[in-house]
mmCIF file of C-alpha atoms and ligand atoms in Angstrom:
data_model
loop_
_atom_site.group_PDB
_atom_site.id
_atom_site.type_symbol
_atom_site.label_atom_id
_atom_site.label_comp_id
_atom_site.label_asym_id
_atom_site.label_seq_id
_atom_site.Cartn_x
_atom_site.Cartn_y
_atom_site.Cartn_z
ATOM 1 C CA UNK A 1130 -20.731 -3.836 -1.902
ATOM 2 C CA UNK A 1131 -18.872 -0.834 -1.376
ATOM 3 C CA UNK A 1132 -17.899 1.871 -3.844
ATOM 4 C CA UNK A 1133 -14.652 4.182 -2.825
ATOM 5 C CA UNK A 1134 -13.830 7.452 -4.722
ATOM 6 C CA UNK A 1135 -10.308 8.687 -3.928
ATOM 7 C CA UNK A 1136 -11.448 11.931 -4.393
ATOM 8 C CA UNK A 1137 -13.804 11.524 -1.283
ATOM 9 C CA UNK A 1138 -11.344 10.411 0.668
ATOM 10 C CA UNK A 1139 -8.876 13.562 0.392
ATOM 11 C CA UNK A 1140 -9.569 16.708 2.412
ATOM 12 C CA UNK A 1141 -10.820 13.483 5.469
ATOM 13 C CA UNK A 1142 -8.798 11.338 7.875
ATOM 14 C CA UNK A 1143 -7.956 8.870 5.456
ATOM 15 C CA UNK A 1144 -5.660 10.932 3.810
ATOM 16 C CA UNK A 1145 -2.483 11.107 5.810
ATOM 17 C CA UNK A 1146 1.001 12.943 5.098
ATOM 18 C CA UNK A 1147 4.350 11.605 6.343
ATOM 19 C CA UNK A 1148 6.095 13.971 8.849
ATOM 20 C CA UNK A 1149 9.100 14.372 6.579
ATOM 21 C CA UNK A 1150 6.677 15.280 3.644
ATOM 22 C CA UNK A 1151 8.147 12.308 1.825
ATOM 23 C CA UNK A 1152 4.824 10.590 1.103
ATOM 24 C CA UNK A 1153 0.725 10.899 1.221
ATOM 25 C CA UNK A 1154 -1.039 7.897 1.793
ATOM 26 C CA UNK A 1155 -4.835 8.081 0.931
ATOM 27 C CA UNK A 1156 -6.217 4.969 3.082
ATOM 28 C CA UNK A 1157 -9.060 3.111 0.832
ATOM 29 C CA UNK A 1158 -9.720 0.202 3.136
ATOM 30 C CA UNK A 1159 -8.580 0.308 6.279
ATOM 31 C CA UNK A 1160 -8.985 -2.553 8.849
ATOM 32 C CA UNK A 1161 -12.437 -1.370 10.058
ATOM 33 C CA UNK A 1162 -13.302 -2.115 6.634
ATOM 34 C CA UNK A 1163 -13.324 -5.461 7.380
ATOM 35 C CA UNK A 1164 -11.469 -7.274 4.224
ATOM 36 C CA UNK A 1165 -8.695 -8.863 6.027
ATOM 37 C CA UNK A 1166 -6.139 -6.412 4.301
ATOM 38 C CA UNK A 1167 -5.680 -2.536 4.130
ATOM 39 C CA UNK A 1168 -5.916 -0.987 0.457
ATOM 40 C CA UNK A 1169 -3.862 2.335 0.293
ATOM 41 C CA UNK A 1170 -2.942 4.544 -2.768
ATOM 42 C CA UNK A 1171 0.948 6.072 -1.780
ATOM 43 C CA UNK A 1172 2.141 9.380 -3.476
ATOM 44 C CA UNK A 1173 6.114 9.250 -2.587
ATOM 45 C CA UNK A 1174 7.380 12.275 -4.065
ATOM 46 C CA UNK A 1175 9.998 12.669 -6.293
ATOM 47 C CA UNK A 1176 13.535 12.651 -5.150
ATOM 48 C CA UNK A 1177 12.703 11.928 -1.340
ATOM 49 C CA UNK A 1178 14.018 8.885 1.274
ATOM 50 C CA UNK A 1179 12.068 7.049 3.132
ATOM 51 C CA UNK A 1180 13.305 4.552 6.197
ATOM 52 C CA UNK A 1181 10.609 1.772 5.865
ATOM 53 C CA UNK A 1182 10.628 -1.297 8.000
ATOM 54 C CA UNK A 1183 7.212 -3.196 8.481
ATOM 55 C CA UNK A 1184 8.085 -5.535 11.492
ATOM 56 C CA UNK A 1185 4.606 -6.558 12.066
ATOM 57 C CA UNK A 1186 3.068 -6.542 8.698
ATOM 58 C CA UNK A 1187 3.651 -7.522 5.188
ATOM 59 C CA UNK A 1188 2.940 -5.123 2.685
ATOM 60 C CA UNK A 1189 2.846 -5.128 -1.184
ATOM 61 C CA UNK A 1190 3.349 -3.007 -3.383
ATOM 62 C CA UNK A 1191 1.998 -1.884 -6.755
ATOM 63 C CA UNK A 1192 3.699 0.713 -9.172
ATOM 64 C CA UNK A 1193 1.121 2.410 -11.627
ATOM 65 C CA UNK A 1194 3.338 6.018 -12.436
ATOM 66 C CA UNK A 1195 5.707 7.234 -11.883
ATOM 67 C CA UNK A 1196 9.557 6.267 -10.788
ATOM 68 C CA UNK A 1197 11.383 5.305 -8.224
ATOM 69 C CA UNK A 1198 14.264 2.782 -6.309
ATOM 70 C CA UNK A 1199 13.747 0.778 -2.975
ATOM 71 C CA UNK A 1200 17.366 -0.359 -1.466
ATOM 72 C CA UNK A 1201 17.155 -3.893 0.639
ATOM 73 C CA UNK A 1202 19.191 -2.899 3.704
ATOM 74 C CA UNK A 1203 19.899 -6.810 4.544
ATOM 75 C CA UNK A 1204 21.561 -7.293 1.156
ATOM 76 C CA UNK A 1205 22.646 -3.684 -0.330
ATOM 77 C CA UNK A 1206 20.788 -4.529 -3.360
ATOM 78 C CA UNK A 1207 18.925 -1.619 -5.711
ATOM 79 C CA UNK A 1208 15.859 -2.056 -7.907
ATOM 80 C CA UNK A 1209 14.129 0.326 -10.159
ATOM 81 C CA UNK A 1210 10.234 0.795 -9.312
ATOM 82 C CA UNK A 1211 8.518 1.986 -12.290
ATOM 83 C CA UNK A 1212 4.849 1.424 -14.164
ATOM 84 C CA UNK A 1213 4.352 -2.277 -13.719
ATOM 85 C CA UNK A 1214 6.494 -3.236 -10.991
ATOM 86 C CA UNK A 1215 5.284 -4.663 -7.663
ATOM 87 C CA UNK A 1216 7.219 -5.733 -4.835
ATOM 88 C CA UNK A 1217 6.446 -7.902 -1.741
ATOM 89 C CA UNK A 1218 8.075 -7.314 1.787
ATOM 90 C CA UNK A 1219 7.343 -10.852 2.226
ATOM 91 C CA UNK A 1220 10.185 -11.078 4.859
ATOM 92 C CA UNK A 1221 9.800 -7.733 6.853
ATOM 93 C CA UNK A 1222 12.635 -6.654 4.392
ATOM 94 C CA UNK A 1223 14.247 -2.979 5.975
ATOM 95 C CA UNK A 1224 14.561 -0.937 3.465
ATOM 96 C CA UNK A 1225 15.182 2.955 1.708
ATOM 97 C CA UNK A 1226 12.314 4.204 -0.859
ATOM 98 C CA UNK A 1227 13.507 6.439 -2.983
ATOM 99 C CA UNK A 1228 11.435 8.981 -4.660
ATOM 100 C CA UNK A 1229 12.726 9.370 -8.437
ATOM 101 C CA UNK A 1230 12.616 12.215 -11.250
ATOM 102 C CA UNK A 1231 8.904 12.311 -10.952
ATOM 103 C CA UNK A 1232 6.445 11.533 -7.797
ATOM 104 C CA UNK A 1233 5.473 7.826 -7.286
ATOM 105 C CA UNK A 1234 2.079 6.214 -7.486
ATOM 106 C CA UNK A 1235 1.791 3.112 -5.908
ATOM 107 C CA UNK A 1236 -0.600 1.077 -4.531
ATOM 108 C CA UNK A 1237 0.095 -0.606 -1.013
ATOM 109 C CA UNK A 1238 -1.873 -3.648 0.456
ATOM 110 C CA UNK A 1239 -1.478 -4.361 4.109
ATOM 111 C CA UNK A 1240 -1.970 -7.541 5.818
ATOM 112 C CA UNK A 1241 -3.079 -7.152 8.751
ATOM 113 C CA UNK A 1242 -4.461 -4.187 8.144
ATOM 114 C CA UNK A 1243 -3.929 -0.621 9.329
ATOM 115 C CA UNK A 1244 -6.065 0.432 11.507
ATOM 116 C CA UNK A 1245 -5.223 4.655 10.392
ATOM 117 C CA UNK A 1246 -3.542 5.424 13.486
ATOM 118 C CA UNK A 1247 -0.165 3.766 13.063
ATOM 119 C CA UNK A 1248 2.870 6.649 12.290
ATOM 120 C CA UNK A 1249 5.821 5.192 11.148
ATOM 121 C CA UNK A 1250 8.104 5.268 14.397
ATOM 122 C CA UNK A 1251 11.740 6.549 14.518
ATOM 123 C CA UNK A 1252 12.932 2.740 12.718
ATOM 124 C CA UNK A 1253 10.511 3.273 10.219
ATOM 125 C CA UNK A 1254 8.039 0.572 11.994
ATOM 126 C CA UNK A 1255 4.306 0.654 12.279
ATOM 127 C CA UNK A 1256 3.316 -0.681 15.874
ATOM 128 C CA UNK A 1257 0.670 -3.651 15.531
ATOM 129 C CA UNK A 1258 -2.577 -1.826 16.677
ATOM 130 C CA UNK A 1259 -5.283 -4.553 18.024
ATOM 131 C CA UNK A 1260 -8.685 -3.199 18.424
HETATM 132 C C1 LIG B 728 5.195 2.272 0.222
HETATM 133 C C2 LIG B 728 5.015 2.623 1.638
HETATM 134 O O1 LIG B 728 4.966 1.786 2.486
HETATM 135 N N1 LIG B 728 4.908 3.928 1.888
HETATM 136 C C3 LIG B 728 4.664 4.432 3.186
HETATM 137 C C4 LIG B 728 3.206 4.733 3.435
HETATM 138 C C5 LIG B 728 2.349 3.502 3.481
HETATM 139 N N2 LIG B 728 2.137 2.946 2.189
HETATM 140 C C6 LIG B 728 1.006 3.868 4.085
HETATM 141 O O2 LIG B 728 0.932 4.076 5.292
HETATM 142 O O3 LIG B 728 0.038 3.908 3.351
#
């Protein structure tokens, strides 16, 4: 058993800030952690954009505070994230994240998992790292 306190991980390697300053992503189980997935807690920050679009993994997504919209790109369509919602790229879905009134807490699974090298690339895509 392993026992992760978020407030060991910041300050280390784990805890990684988008170049744009959109987002920090504080990486609780990473692929080295050997659970199959990747566990992350995501700060987006209020009233940012972020080009997203996972072509080689599906991620999910947990909303526990704050608020927030993601845009589909395929279809134009607009949903609220708030307290409660998740949402599933379960098809690679390209997409905006919008940052609301007040910063975002969500919490991301990966699968596969990140290894904690991958940077979002100019399309918003995280390159498949194999070990
Ligand atoms: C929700 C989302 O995908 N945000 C970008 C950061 C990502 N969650 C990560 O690398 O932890």
């Amino acid at each position: 058993m392993e026992i992760i306190d978020i407030e060991k991980i910041k300050g280390t390697d784990r805890e990684v800030e988008a170049e744009g300053g959109q987002w920090i992503s504080r990486r609780m189980l990473l692929k080295k952690d050997g659970m199959g997935f990747s566990m992350h807690e995501t700060i987006i920050k209020a009233g940012t954009k972020t080009h997203i679009h996972y072509q080689n993994h599906l991620e999910a997504v947990y909303c526990v505070a704050g608020n927030g919209k993601i845009e589909d790109l395929d279809t134009g369509e607009v949903h609220e994230i708030h307290d409660g919602i998740l949402y599933s790229l379960n098809n690679h879905d390209e997409h905006y994240l919008y940052g609301g009134t007040e910063d975002m807490r969500l919490i991301c699974v990966f699968n596969p998992p990140i290894t904690g090298r991958e940077h979002h690339d100019e399309n918003g895509v995280y390159p498949l790292i194999e070990d």
